[in-house]
Coordinates of C-alpha atoms and ligand atoms in Angstrom, one line a residue:
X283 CA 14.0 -20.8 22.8
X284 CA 11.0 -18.3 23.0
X285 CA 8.4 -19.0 20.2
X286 CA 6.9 -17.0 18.0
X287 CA 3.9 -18.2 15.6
X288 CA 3.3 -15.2 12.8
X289 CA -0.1 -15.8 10.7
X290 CA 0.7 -14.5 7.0
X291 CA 3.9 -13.9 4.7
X292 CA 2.9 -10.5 3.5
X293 CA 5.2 -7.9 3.6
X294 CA 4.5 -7.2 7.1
X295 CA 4.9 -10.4 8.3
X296 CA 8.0 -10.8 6.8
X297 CA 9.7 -7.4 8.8
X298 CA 8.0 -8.7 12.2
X299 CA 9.5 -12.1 11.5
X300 CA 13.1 -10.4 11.2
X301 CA 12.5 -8.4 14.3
X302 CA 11.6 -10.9 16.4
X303 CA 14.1 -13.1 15.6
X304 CA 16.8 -10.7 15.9
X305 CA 15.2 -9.9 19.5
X306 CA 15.9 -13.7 20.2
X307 CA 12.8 -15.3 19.5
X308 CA 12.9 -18.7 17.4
X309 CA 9.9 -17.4 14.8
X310 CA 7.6 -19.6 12.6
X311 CA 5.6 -18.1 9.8
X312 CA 2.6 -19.6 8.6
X313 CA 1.7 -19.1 4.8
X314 CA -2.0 -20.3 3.4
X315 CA -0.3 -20.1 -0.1
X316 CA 2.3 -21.4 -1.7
X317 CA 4.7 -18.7 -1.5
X318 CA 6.1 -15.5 0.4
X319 CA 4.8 -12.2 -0.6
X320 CA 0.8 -11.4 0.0
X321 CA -0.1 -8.6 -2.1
X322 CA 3.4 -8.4 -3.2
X323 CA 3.5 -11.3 -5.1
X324 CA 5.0 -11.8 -9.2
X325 CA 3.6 -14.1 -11.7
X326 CA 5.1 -14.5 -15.5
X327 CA 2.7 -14.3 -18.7
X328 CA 4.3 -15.5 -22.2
X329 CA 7.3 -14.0 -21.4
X330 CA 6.3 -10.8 -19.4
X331 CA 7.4 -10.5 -15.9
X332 CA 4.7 -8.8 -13.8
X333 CA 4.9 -6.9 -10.0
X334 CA 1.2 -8.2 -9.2
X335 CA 0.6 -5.7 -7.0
X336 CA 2.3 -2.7 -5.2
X337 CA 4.1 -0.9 -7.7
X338 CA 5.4 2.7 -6.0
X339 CA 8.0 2.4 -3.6
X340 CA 8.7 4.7 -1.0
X341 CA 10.8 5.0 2.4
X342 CA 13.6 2.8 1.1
X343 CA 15.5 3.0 4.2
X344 CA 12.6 1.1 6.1
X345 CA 13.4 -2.1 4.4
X346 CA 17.5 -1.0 4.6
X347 CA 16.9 -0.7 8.6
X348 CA 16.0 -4.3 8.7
X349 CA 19.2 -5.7 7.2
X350 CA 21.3 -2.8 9.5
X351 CA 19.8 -4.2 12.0
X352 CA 20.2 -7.7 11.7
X353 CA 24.0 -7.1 10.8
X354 CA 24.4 -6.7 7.6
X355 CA 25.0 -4.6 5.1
X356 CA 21.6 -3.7 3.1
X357 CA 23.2 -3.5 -0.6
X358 CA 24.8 -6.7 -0.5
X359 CA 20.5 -8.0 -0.5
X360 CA 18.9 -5.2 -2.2
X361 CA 19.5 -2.2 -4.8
X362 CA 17.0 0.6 -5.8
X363 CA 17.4 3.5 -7.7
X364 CA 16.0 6.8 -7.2
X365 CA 13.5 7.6 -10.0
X366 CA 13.7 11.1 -11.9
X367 CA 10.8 11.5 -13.3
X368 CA 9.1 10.4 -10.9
X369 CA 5.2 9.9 -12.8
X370 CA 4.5 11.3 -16.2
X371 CA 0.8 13.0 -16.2
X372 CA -1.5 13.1 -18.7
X373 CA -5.0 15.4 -18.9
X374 CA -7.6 14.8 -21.2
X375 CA -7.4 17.9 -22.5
X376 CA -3.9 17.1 -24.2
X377 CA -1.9 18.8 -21.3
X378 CA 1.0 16.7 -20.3
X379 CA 3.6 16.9 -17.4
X380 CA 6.9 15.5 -16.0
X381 CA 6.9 15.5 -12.6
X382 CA 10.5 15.6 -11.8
X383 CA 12.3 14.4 -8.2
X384 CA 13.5 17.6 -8.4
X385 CA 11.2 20.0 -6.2
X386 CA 12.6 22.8 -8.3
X387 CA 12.5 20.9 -11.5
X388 CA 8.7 20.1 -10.8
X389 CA 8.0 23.3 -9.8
X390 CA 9.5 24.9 -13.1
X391 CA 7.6 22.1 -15.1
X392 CA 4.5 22.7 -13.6
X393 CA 4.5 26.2 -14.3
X394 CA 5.5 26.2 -17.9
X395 CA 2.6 23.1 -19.1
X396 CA 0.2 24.0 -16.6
X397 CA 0.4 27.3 -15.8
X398 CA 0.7 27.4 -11.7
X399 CA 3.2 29.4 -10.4
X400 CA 6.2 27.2 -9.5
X401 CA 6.6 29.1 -6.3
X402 CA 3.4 28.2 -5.3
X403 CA 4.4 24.1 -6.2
X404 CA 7.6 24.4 -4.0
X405 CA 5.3 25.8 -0.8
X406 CA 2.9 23.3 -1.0
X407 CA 5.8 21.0 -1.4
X408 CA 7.0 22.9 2.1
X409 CA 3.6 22.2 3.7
X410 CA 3.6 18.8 3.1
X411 CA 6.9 18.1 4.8
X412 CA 6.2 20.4 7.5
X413 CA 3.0 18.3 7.9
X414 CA 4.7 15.0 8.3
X415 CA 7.9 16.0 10.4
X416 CA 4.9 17.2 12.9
X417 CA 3.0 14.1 13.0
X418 CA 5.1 11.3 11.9
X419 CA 6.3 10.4 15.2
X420 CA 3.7 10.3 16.7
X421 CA 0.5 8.9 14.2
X422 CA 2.8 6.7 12.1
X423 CA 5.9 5.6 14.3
X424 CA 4.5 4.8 17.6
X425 CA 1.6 2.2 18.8
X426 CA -0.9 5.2 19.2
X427 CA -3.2 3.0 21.3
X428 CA -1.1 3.4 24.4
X429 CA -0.9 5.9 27.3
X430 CA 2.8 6.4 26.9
X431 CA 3.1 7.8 23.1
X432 CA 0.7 10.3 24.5
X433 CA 3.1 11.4 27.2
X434 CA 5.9 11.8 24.9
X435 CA 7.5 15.2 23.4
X436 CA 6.5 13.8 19.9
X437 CA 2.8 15.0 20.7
X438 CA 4.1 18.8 21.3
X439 CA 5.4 18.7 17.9
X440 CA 2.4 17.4 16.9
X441 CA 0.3 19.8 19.0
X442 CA 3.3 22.6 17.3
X443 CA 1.7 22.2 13.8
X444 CA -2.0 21.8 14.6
X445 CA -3.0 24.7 12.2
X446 CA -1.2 23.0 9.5
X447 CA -2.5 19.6 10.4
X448 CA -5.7 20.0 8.5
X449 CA -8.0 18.3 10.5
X450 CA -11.1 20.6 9.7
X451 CA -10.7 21.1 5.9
X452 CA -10.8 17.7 3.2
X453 CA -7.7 17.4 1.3
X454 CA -9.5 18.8 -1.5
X455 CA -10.4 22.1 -0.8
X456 CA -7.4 22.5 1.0
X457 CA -5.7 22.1 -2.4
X458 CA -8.2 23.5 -4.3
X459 CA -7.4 27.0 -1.8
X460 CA -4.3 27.3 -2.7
X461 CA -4.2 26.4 -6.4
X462 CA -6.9 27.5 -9.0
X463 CA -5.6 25.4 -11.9
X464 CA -8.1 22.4 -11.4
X465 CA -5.5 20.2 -13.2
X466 CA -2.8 20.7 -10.4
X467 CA -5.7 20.0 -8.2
X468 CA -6.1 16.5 -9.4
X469 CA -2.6 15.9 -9.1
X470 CA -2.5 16.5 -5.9
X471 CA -6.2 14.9 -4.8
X472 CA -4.8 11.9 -6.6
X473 CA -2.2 11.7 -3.3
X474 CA -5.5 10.2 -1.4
X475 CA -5.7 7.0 -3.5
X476 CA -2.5 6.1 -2.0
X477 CA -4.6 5.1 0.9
X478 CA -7.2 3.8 -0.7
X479 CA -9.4 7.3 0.3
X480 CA -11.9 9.8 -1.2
X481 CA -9.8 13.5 -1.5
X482 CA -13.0 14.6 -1.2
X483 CA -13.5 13.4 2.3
X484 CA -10.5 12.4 3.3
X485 CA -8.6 15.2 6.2
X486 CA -6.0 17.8 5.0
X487 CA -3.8 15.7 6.9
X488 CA -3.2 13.1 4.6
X489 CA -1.8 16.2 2.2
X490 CA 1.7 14.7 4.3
X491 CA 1.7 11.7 1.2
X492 CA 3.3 14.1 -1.6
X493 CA 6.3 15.1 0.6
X494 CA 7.1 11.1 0.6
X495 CA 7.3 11.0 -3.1
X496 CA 8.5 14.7 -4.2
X497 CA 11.2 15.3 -1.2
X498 CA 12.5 11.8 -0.4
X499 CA 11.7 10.4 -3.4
X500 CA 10.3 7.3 -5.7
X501 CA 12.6 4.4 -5.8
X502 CA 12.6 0.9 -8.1
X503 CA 14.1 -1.7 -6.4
X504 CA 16.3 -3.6 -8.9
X505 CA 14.5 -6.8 -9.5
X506 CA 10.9 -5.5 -9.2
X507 CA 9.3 -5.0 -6.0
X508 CA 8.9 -8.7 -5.6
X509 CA 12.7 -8.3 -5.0
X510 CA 11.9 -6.4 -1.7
X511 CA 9.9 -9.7 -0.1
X512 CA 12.2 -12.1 -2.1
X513 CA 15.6 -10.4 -0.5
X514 CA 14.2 -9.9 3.0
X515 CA 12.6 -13.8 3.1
X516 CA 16.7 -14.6 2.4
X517 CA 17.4 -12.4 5.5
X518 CA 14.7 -13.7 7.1
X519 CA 15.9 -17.8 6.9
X520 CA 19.5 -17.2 7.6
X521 CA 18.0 -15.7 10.9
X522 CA 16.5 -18.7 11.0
X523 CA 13.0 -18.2 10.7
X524 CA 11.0 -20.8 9.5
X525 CA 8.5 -20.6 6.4
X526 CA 5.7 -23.0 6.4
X527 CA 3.8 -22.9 3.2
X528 CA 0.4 -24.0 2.2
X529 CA -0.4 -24.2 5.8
X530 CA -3.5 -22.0 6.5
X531 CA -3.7 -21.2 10.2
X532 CA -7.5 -22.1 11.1
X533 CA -7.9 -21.0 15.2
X534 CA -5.9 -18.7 17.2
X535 CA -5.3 -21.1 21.1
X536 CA -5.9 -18.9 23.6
X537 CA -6.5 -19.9 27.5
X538 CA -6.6 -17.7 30.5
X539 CA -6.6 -14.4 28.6
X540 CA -3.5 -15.4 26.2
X541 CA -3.2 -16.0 22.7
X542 CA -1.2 -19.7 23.7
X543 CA -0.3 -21.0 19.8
X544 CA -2.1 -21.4 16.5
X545 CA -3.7 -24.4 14.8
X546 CA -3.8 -25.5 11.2
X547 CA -4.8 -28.7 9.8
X548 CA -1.6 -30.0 10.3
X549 CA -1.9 -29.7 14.3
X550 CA -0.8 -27.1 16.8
X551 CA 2.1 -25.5 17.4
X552 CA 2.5 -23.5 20.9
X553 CA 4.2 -20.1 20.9
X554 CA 4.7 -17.0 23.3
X555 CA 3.7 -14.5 21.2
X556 CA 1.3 -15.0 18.3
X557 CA 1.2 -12.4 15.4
X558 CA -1.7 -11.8 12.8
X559 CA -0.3 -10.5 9.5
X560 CA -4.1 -12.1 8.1
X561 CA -6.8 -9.1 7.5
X562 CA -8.1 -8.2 10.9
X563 CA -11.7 -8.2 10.3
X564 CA -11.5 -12.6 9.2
X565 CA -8.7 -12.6 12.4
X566 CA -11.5 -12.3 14.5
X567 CA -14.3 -13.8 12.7
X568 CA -12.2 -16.7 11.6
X569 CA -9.6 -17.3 13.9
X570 CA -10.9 -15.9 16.9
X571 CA -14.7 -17.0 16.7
X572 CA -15.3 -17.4 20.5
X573 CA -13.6 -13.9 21.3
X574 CA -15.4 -10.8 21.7
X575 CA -14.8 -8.8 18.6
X576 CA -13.7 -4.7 18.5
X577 CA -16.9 -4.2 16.0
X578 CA -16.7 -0.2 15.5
X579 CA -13.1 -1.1 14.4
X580 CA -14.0 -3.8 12.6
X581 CA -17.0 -1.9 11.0
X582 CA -14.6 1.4 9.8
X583 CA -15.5 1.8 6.0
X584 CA -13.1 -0.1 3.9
X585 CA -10.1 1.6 1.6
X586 CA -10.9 1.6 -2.1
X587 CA -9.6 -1.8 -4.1
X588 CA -8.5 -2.2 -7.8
X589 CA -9.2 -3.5 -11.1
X590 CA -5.8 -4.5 -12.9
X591 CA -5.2 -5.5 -16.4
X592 CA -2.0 -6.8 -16.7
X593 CA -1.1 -6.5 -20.8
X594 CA 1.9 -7.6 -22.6
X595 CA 1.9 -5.0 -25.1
X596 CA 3.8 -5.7 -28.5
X597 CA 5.7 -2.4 -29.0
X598 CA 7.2 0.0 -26.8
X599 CA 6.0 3.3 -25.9
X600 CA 9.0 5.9 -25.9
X601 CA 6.5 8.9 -24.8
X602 CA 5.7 6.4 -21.2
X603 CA 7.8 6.0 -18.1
X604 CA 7.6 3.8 -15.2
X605 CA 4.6 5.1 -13.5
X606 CA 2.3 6.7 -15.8
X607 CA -1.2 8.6 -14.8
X608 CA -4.0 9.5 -17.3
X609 CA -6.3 11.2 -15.6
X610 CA -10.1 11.6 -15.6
X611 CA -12.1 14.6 -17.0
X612 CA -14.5 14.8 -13.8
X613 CA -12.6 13.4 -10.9
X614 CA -15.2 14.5 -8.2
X615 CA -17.7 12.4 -10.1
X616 CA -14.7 9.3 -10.4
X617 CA -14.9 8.9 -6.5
X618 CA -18.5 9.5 -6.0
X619 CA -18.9 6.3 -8.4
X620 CA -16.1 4.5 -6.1
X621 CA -17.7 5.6 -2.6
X622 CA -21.1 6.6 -3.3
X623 CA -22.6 4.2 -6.2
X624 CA -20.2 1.6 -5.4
X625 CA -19.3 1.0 -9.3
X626 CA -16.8 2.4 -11.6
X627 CA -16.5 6.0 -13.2
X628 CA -17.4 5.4 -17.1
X629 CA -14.5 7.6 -17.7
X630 CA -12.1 6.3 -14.8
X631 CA -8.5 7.7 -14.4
X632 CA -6.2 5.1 -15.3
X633 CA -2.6 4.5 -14.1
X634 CA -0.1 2.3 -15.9
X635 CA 2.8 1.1 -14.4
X636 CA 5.9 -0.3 -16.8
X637 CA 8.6 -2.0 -15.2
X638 CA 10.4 -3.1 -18.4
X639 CA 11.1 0.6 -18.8
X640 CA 13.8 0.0 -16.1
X641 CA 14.2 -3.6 -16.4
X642 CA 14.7 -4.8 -20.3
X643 CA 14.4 -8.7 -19.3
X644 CA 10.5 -7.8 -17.9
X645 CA 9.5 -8.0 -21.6
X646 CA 10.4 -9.7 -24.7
X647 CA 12.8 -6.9 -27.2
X648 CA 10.3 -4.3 -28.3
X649 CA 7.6 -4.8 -25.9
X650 CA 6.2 -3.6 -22.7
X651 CA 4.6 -4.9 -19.4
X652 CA 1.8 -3.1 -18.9
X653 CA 0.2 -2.8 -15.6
X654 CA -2.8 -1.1 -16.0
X655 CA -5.4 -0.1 -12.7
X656 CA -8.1 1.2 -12.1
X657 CA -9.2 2.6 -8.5
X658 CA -12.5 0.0 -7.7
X659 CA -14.5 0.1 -5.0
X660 CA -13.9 -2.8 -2.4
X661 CA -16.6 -6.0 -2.9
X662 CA -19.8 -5.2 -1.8
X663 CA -21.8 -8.4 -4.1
X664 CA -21.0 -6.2 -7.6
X665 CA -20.8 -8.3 -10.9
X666 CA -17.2 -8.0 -11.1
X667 CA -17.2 -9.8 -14.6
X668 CA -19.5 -7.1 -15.9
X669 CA -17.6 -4.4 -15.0
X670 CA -14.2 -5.7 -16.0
X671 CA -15.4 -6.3 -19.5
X672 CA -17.3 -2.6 -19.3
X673 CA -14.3 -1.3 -18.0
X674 CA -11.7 -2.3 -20.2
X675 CA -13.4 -1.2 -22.6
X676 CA -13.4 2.7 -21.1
X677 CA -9.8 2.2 -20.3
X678 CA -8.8 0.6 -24.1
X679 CA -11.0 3.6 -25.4
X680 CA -9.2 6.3 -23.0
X681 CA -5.8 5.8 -23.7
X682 CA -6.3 4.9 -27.5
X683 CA -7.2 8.6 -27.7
X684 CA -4.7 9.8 -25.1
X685 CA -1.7 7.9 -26.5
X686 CA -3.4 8.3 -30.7
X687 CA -3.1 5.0 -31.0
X688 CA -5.3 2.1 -31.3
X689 CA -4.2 0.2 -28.5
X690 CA -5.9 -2.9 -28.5
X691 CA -3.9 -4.2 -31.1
X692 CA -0.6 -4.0 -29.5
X693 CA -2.4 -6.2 -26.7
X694 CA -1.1 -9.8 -26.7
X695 CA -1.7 -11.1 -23.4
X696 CA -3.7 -10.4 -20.4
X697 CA -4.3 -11.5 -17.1
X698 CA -7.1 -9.2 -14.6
X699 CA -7.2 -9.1 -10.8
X700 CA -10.3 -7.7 -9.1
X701 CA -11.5 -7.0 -5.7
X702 CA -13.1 -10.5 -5.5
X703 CA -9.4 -12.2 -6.5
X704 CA -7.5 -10.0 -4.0
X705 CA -9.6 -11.2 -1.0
X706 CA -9.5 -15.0 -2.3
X707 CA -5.8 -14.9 -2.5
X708 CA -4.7 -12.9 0.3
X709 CA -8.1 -13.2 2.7
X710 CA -7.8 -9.0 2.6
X711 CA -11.7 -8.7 3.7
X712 CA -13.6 -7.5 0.8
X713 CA -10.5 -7.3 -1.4
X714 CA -9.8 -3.9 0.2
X715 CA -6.0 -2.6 -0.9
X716 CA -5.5 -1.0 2.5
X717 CA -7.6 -2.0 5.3
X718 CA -10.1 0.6 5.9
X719 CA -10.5 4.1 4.5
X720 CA -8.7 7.1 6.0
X721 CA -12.1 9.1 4.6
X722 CA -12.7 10.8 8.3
X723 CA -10.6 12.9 10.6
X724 CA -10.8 10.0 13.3
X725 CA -10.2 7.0 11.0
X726 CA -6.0 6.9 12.2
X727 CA -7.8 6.5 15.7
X728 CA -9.7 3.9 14.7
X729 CA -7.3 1.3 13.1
X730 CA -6.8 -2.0 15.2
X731 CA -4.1 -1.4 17.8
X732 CA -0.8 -3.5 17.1
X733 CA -1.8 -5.2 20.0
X734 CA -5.1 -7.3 21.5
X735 CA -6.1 -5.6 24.7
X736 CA -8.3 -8.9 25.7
X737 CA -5.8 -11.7 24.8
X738 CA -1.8 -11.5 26.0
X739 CA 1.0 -12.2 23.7
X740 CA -1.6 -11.6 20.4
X741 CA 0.0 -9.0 17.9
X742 CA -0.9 -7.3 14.7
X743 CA 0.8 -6.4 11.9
X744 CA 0.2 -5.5 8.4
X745 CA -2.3 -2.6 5.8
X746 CA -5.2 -3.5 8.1
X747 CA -4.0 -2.8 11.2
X748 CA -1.7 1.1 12.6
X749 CA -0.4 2.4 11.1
X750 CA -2.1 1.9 7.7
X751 CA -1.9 -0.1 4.7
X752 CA 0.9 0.6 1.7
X753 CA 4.6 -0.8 1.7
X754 CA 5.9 1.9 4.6
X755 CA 3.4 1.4 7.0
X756 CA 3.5 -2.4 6.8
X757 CA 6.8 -1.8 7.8
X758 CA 6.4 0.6 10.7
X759 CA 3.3 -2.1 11.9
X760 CA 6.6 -4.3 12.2
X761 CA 9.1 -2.4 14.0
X762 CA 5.7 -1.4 16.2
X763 CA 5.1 -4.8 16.7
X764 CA 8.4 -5.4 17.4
X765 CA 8.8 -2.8 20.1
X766 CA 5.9 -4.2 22.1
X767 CA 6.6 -8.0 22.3
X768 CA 8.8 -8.5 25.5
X769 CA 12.1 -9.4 25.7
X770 CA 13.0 -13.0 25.4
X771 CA 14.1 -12.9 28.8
X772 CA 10.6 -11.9 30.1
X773 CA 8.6 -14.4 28.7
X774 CA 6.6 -17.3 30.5
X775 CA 6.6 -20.1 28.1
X776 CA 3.0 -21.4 27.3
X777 CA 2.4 -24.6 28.8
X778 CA 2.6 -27.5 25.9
X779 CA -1.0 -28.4 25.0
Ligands
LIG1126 P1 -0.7 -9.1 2.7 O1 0.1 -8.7 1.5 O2 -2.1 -8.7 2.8 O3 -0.5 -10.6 2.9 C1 -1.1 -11.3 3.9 C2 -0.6 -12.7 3.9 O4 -1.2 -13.5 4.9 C3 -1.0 -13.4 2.5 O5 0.2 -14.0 2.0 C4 -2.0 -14.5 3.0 O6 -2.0 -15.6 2.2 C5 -1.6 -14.8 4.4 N1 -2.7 -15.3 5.2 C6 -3.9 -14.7 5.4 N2 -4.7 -15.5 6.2 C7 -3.9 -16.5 6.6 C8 -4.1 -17.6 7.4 N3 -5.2 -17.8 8.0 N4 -3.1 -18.5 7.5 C9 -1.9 -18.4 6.9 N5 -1.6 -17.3 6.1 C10 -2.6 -16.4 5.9 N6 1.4 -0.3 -1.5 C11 2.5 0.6 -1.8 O7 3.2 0.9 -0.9 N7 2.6 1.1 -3.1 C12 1.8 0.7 -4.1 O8 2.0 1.1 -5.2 C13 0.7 -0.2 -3.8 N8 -0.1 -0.6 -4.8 C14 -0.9 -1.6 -4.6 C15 -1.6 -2.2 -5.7 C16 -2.4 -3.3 -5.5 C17 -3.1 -4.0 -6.7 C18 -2.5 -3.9 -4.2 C19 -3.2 -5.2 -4.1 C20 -1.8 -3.3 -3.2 C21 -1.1 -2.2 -3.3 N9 -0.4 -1.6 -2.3 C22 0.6 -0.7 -2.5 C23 -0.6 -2.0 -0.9 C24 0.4 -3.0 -0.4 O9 0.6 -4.0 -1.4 C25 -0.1 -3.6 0.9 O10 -0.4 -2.6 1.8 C26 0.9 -4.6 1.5 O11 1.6 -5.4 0.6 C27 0.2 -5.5 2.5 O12 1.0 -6.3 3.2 P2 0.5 -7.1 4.5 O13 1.7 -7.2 5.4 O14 -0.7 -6.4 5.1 O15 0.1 -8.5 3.9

């Protein structure tokens, strides 16, 4: 059978994995940890279960797609449920809101605790899906590093929305036009994080990340989000893929212009087609040390990373949901500290995510798992113990007078993950959540193709690679992928080495 050799178990490793075995190719995957996941790993703490990292789910019928496609039927794997409310908000100026799945629901919310005119919510809910039926088949579906997507009818709907696109205007003032409530403002900058961007420099474009959350909606998979990886590794080893963990891959073979196989310390295995789920900057550096390397992609500025507390918290919290945001006072200021000074706002907004909300045995009877993050910026040589310690104090502080309660003593546990962490556990460069920044109008240009133009049979998937980082593009990076490697049929077999 036709090998494949896939570097990483992240998420999107896992999806490429399922698509290229049910295109016919016998796939290995190649873990450096212990376990499946990446990012989108779980870890238990006295009795509290914690999602370590993504937390928002989106797009739900990207991971359904893979068991529909392999022949099965999704549910008998994986449940979710759609989430209504969505995210409660909180302002430090006591305001408070409930944004509801409901567009209408939102819209009326909005109006009566902040004051915007709900009509004015429901277009800028309209925009935002009009902005990503125009451009998601062509910037987020296709490879967009290839003559062909241009050629398609995909870029005349594109080209059909270009005033909309917001290619000349930031995502903030093109918010900040059409609302005057500064607070509804924030709400909607805040979309830009989910990229690990600046609103303030980030394209009007990315005002296409609401319509994912408002009109199709915020799911929790049943299980956590760990249940996603957990549920599609099943899937994935009754295709027969195989899962070698604790096996770092340490050299991409290549000879005559191919990617040939990969080596780890246990030896090499040969393969047709080789895929990188790893970080693409240490791809190159580390695995591809004699190749020459794309620099102005590798160079792009990275996304944002985080700073996590994960608390087991002694009491529960009737006035919190799942996803919970308190915001900042000055939130220009917030991202000038993340991209500018490369440190931490004193007065940072903080999110906190609480999964025992929907899932009882997450915490012990009475208590919460609190995951609570801060936006960071990626690791550029800061003292990272420093700032945790300044920093949780800010965020203890914050929500002690947000919530009127002194919230340290509820704390019984805790576990952090910072930017240094990230990168030592997942090899993400510099800890970065998402690859590089989408802070310029040409950064969706500038993302590594899914593909090596030097080196044949060398694929990339994954947050650092097109279409972008986050749970749904991983997934598109797959079926990308997936779309590009030949047919089984097609493929000379590497010579054994
Ligand atoms: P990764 O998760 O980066 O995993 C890569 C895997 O490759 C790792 O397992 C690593 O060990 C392995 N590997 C690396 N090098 C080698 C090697 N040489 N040999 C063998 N194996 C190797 N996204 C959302 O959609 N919603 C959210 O709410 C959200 N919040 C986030 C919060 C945090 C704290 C973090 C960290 C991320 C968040 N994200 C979120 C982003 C999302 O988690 C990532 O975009 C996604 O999980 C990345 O998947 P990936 O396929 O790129 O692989």
């Amino acid at each position: 059978m036709t090998k494949a050799a896939i570097i990483g178990s992240g998420i999107g490793g896992i999806a490429t994995a399922i698509r290229l075995a049910v295109k016919g190719y016998d796939v290995t995957v190649f873990e450096a940890n212990a376990s499946f996941g990446g990012k989108m790993h779980q870890f238990d703490l006295q009795g509290y279960r914690f999602d370590a990292g993504p937390s928002l789910f989106t797009l739900p019928h990207l991971v359904d797609e893979l068991f529909t496609l392999a022949g099965r039927n999704p549910s008998d794997y994986f449940t979710y449920t759609r989430l209504d409310p969505i995210t409660h908000y909180f302002w430090p100026d006591g305001s408070r809101l409930k944004a509801y799945a409901d567009a209408e629901a939102f819209a009326t919310e909005a109006e009566q605790q902040l004051g915007v005119k709900a009509q004015d919510v429901q277009e800028v809910l309209a925009r935002s899906a009009r902005l990503y039926q125009g451009t998601a088949d062509t910037f987020l579906h296709k490879s967009l590093h290839r003559l062909d997507t241009y050629l398609s009818a995909d870029v005349l709907k594109a080209l059909g929305c270009l005033s909309d696109l917001g290619l000349t205007t930031t995502m903030h003032d093109a918010n900040a036009k059409l609302f005057n409530d500064p607070r509804f403002v924030q709400l909607l900058d805040r979309f830009a994080t989910y990229n690990g961007s600046d609103p303030y420099q980030a394209p009007g474009t990315l005002n296409l990340i609401p319509h994912l959350e408002h009109n199709i909606g915020a799911f929790y998979p049943k299980g956590g989000i760990y249940s996603i990886a957990s549920s599609l590794v099943k899937l994935a080893e009754e295709l027969g893929v195989a899962f070698r963990y604790n096996e770092r891959v340490e050299r991409i073979v290549t000879q005559n212009g191919r990617a040939t196989g990969i080596e780890t310390s246990s030896g090499r295995y040969s393969a047709a087609v080789v895929v990188s789920n790893m970080d693409v900057v240490p791809t190159y550096r580390r695995l591809l040390p004699d190749q020459p390397a794309p620099e102005q992609t590798l160079q792009q500025p990275r996304s944002s990373s985080a700073l996590i507390y994960y608390w087991g918290i002694a009491r529960e919290f009737p006035e919190l949901h799942v996803h919970n945001i308190f915001f900042s006072q000055d939130y220009k200021k917030e991202f000038e500290h993340i991209f500018r000074h490369k440190s931490i706002s004193p007065d940072p907004t903080v999110y906190v995510n609480i999964t025992s909300k929907m899932e009882k045995s997450d915490a012990p009877a009475g208590c919460e798992n609190w995951f609570v993050m801060v936006n960071v910026p990626h690791h550029q040589g800061q003292d990272w113990e420093q700032l945790i310690g300044t920093t949780r104090q800010a965020v203890t502080d914050k929500l002690s007078r947000m919530l009127q309660t002194d919230i340290r003593q509820n704390i019984v546990c805790e576990q952090v993950l910072d930017p240094l962490l990230i990168e030592q556990q997942t090899s993400s460069y510099a800890g970065a959540l998402y690859g590089s920044s989408s802070n310029n109008r040409m950064a969706a240009f500038l993302r590594h193709p899914n593909f090596s133009s030097k080196l044949k049979g060398l694929y990339f998937c994954g947050g650092s690679v097109h279409p972008g980082g986050g749970i749904p593009l991983c997934l598109l990076s797959a079926r990308i992928v997936a779309n590009l490697a030949p047919a089984v049929t097609s493929v000379n077999e590497p010579k054994q080495h």
